[in-house]
Coordinates of C-alpha atoms in Angstrom, one line a residue:
X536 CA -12.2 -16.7 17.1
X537 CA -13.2 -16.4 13.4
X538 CA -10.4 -14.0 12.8
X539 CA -7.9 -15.5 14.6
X540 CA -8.1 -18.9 12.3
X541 CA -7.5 -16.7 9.3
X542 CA -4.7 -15.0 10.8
X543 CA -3.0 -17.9 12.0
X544 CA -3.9 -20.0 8.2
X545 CA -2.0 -16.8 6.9
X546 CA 0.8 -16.7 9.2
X547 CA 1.5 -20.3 9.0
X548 CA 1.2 -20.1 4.7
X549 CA 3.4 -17.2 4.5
X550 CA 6.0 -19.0 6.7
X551 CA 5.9 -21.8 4.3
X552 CA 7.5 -19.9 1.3
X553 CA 6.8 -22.5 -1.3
X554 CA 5.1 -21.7 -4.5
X555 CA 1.7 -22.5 -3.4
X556 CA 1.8 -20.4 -0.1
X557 CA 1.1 -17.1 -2.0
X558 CA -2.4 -18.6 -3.1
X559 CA -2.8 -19.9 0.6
X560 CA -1.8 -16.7 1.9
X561 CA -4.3 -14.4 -0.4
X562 CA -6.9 -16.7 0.2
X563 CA -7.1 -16.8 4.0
X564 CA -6.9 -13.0 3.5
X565 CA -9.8 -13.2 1.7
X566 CA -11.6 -15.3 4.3
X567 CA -10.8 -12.5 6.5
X568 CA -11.7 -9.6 4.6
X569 CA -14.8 -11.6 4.0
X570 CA -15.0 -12.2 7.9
X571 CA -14.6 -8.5 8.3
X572 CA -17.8 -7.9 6.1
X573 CA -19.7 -10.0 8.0
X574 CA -19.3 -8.6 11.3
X575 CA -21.9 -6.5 12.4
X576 CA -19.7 -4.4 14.7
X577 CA -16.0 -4.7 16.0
X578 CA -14.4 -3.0 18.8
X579 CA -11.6 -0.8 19.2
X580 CA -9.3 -3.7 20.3
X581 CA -10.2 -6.2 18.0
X582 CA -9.3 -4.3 14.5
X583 CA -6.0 -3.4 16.8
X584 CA -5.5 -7.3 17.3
X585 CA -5.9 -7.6 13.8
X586 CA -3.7 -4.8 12.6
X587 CA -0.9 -6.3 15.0
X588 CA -1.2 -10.0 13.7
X589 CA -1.0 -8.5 10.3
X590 CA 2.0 -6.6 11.0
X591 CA 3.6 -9.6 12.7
X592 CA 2.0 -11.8 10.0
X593 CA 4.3 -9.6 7.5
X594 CA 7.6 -8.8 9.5
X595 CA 9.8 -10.3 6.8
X596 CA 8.3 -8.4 4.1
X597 CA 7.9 -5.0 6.4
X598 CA 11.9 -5.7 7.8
X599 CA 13.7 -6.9 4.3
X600 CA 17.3 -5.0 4.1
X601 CA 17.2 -5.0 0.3
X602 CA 15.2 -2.8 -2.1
X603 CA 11.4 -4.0 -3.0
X604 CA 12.4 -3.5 -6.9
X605 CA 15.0 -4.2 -8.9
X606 CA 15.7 -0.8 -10.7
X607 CA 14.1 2.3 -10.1
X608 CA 11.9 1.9 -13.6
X609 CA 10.8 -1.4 -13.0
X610 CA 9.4 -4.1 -15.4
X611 CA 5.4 -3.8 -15.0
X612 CA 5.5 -8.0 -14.3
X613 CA 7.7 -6.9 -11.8
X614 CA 5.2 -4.6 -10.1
X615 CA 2.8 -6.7 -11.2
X616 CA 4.1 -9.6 -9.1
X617 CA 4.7 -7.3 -6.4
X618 CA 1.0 -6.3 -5.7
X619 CA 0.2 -9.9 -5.8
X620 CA 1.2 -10.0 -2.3
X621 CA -1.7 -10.4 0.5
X622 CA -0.6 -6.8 2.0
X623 CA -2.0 -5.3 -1.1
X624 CA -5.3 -7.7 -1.2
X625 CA -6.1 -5.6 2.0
X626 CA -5.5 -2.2 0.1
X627 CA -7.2 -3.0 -2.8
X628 CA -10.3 -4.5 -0.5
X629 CA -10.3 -1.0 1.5
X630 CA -10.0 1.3 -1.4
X631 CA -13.0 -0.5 -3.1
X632 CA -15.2 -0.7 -0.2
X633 CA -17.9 1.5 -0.1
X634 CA -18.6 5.0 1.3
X635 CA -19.9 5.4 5.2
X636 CA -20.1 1.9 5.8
X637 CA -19.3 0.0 9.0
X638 CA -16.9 -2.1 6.8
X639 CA -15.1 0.8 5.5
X640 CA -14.7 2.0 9.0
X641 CA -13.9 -1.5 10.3
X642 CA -10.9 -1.8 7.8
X643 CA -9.4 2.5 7.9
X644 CA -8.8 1.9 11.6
X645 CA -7.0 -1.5 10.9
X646 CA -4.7 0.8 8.6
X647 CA -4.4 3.4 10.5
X648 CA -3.3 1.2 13.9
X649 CA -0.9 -0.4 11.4
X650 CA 0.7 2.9 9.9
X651 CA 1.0 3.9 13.3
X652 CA 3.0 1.0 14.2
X653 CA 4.9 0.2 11.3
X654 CA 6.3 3.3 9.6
X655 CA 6.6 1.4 6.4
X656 CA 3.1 0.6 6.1
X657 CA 2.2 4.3 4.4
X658 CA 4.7 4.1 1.7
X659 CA 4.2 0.9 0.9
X660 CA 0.2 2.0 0.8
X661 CA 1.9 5.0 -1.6
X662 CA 3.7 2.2 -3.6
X663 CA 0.1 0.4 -4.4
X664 CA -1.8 3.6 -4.9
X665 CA 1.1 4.9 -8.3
X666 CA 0.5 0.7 -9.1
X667 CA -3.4 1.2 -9.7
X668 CA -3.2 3.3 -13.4
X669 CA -0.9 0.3 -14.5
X670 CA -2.8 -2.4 -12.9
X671 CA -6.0 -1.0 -14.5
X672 CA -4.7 -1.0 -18.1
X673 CA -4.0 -4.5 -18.3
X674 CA -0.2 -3.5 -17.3
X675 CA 2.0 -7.0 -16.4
X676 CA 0.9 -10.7 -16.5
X677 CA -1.1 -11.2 -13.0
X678 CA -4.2 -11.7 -14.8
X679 CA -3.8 -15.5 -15.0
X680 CA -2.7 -15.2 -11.4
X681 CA -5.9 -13.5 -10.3
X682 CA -8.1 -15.7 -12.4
X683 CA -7.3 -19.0 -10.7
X684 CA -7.8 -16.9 -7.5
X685 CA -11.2 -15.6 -7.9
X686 CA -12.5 -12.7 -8.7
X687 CA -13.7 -12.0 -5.0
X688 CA -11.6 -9.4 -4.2
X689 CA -8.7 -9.1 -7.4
X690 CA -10.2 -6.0 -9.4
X691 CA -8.2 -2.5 -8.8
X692 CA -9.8 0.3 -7.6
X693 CA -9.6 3.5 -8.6
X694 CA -6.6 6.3 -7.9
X695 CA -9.3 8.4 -6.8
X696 CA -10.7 5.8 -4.6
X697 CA -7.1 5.4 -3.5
X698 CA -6.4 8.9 -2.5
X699 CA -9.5 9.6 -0.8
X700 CA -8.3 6.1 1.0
X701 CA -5.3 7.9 2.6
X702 CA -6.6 11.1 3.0
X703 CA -9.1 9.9 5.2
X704 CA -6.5 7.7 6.8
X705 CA -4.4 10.6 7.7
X706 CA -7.8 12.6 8.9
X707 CA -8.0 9.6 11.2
X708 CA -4.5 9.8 12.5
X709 CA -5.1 13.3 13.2
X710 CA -3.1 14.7 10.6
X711 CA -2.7 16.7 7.9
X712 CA -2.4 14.2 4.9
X713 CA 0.1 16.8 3.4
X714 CA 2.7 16.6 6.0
X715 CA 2.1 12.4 6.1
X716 CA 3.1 12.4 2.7
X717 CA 6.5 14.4 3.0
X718 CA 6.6 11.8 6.1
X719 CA 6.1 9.0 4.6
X720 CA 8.3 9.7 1.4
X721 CA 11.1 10.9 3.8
X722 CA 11.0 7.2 5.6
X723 CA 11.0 5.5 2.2
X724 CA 14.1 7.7 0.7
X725 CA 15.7 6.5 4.3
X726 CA 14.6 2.9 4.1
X727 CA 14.9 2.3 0.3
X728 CA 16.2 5.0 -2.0
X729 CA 15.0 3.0 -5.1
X730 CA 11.9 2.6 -4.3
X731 CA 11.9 6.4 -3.2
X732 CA 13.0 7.3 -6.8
X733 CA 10.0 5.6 -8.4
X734 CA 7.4 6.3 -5.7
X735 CA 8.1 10.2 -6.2
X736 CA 7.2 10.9 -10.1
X737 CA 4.2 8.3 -9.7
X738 CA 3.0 9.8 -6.3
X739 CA 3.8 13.4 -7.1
X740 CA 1.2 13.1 -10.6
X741 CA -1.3 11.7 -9.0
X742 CA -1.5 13.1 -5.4
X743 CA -0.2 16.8 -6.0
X744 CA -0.8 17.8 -9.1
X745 CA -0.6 21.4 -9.0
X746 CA 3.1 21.2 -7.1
X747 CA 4.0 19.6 -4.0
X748 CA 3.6 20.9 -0.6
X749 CA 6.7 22.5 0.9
X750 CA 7.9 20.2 3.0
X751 CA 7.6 17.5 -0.2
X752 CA 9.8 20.3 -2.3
X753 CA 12.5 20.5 0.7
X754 CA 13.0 16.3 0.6
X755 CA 12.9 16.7 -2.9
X756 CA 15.9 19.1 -3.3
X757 CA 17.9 17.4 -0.5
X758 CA 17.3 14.1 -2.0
X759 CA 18.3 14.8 -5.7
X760 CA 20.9 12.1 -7.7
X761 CA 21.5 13.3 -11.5
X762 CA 18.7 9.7 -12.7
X763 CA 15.9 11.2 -10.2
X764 CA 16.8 14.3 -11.7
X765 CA 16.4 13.3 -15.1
X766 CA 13.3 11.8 -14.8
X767 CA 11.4 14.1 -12.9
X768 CA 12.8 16.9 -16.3
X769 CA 11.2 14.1 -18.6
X770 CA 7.9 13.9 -16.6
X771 CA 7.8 17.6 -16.3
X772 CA 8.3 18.1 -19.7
X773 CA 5.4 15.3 -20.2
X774 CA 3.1 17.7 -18.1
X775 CA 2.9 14.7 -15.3
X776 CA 4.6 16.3 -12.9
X777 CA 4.2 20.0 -11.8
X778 CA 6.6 21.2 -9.2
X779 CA 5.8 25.1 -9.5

């Protein structure tokens, strides 16, 4: 019952779209992060009831036709802005929670029922996983933003905490987290080709690198424009990227 009053004050602030529905929104996801540490135990069907609302919950963000960013090098308030949204609260809240515990548990088979039912769930985890080195160096202006928030919940994780996050996702899926990764990049360069283009230098330093699996090097080379081209030189060159 406790749950379901934070989903529905989410649902219902989300629907609002006024300015002071984002605070409304991150806060009753809060409450229900917070709900989610309190419980001593959950079953099966109640973090899939949860995973569901929260997909339905985000439907227009998880169903919008144009591109999540502007360019495919972004301004970092833009990103910054971005990962303000209450489907990112959730992945910072998971990534930061801590080793083996029931709450850890409780939350990696709410993602995992939602990547299975929303195949944009796992790029869109990629997306806030190359966010987390900007976020952590003070990159864009959401600081004020998370201040009159709280600081229950705002601080960034790790990347490492963030790969081992979908790692252990994809172990919990059953599958190798390699070939989720050329999945999950392969849906995003069908669903949103910008996005794509960023998500692919940022991912490819930080999740592979000492070069991409093969099936990540075949969507590579069939996905190649003359900009993605040029920037994936530049970060070579930088010794970000290794493709060899």
């Amino acid at each position: 019952e406790e749950f379901r009053e934070h989903l529905e004050g989410m649902f219902k602030a989300i629907k609002k779209k006024q300015n002071l529905s984002l605070e409304e929104a991150i806060n009753s996801m809060q409450n229900l992060l917070d709900s989610i540490f309190d419980a001593n135990e959950m079953e099966c069907d109640q973090t899939e009831y949860i995973a569901l609302c929260l997909i339905r919950i985000f439907d227009t963000y998880l169903e919008q036709i144009q591109s999540y960013l502007t360019c495919q090098e972004p301004a970092e308030d833009e990103i910054s802005e971005i990962m303000e949204q209450p489907l990112y609260r959730f992945f910072k809240t998971l990534c930061r929670s801590g080793e083996e515990t029931d709450t850890r548990q409780f939350l990696l088979s709410i993602l995992k029922k939602m990547m299975e039912e929303c195949n944009r769930i796992g790029y869109l985890f990629l997306f806030f996983l190359s966010s987390i080195e900007r976020e952590n160096n003070g990159g864009g202006s959401s600081g004020g933003r998370s201040s009159r928030l709280g600081n229950n919940g705002s601080s960034w994780p790790s990347v490492e905490q963030a790969v081992e996050t979908y790692k252990t996702v994809c172990q919990l899926m059953d599958t190798e987290w390699e070939k989720q990764l050329a999945k999950d990049l392969e849906q995003c360069s069908f669903d949103d080709y910008q996005l794509f283009s960023h998500l692919l230098v940022n991912v490819l330093a930080r999740l592979t690198p000492y070069g991409p699996p093969t099936k990540v090097m075949r969507l590579i080379c069939g996905s190649m424009n003359t900009r993605l081209l040029s920037r994936l030189m530049s970060e070579i060159v930088r010794e970000n990227v290794v493709l060899f």
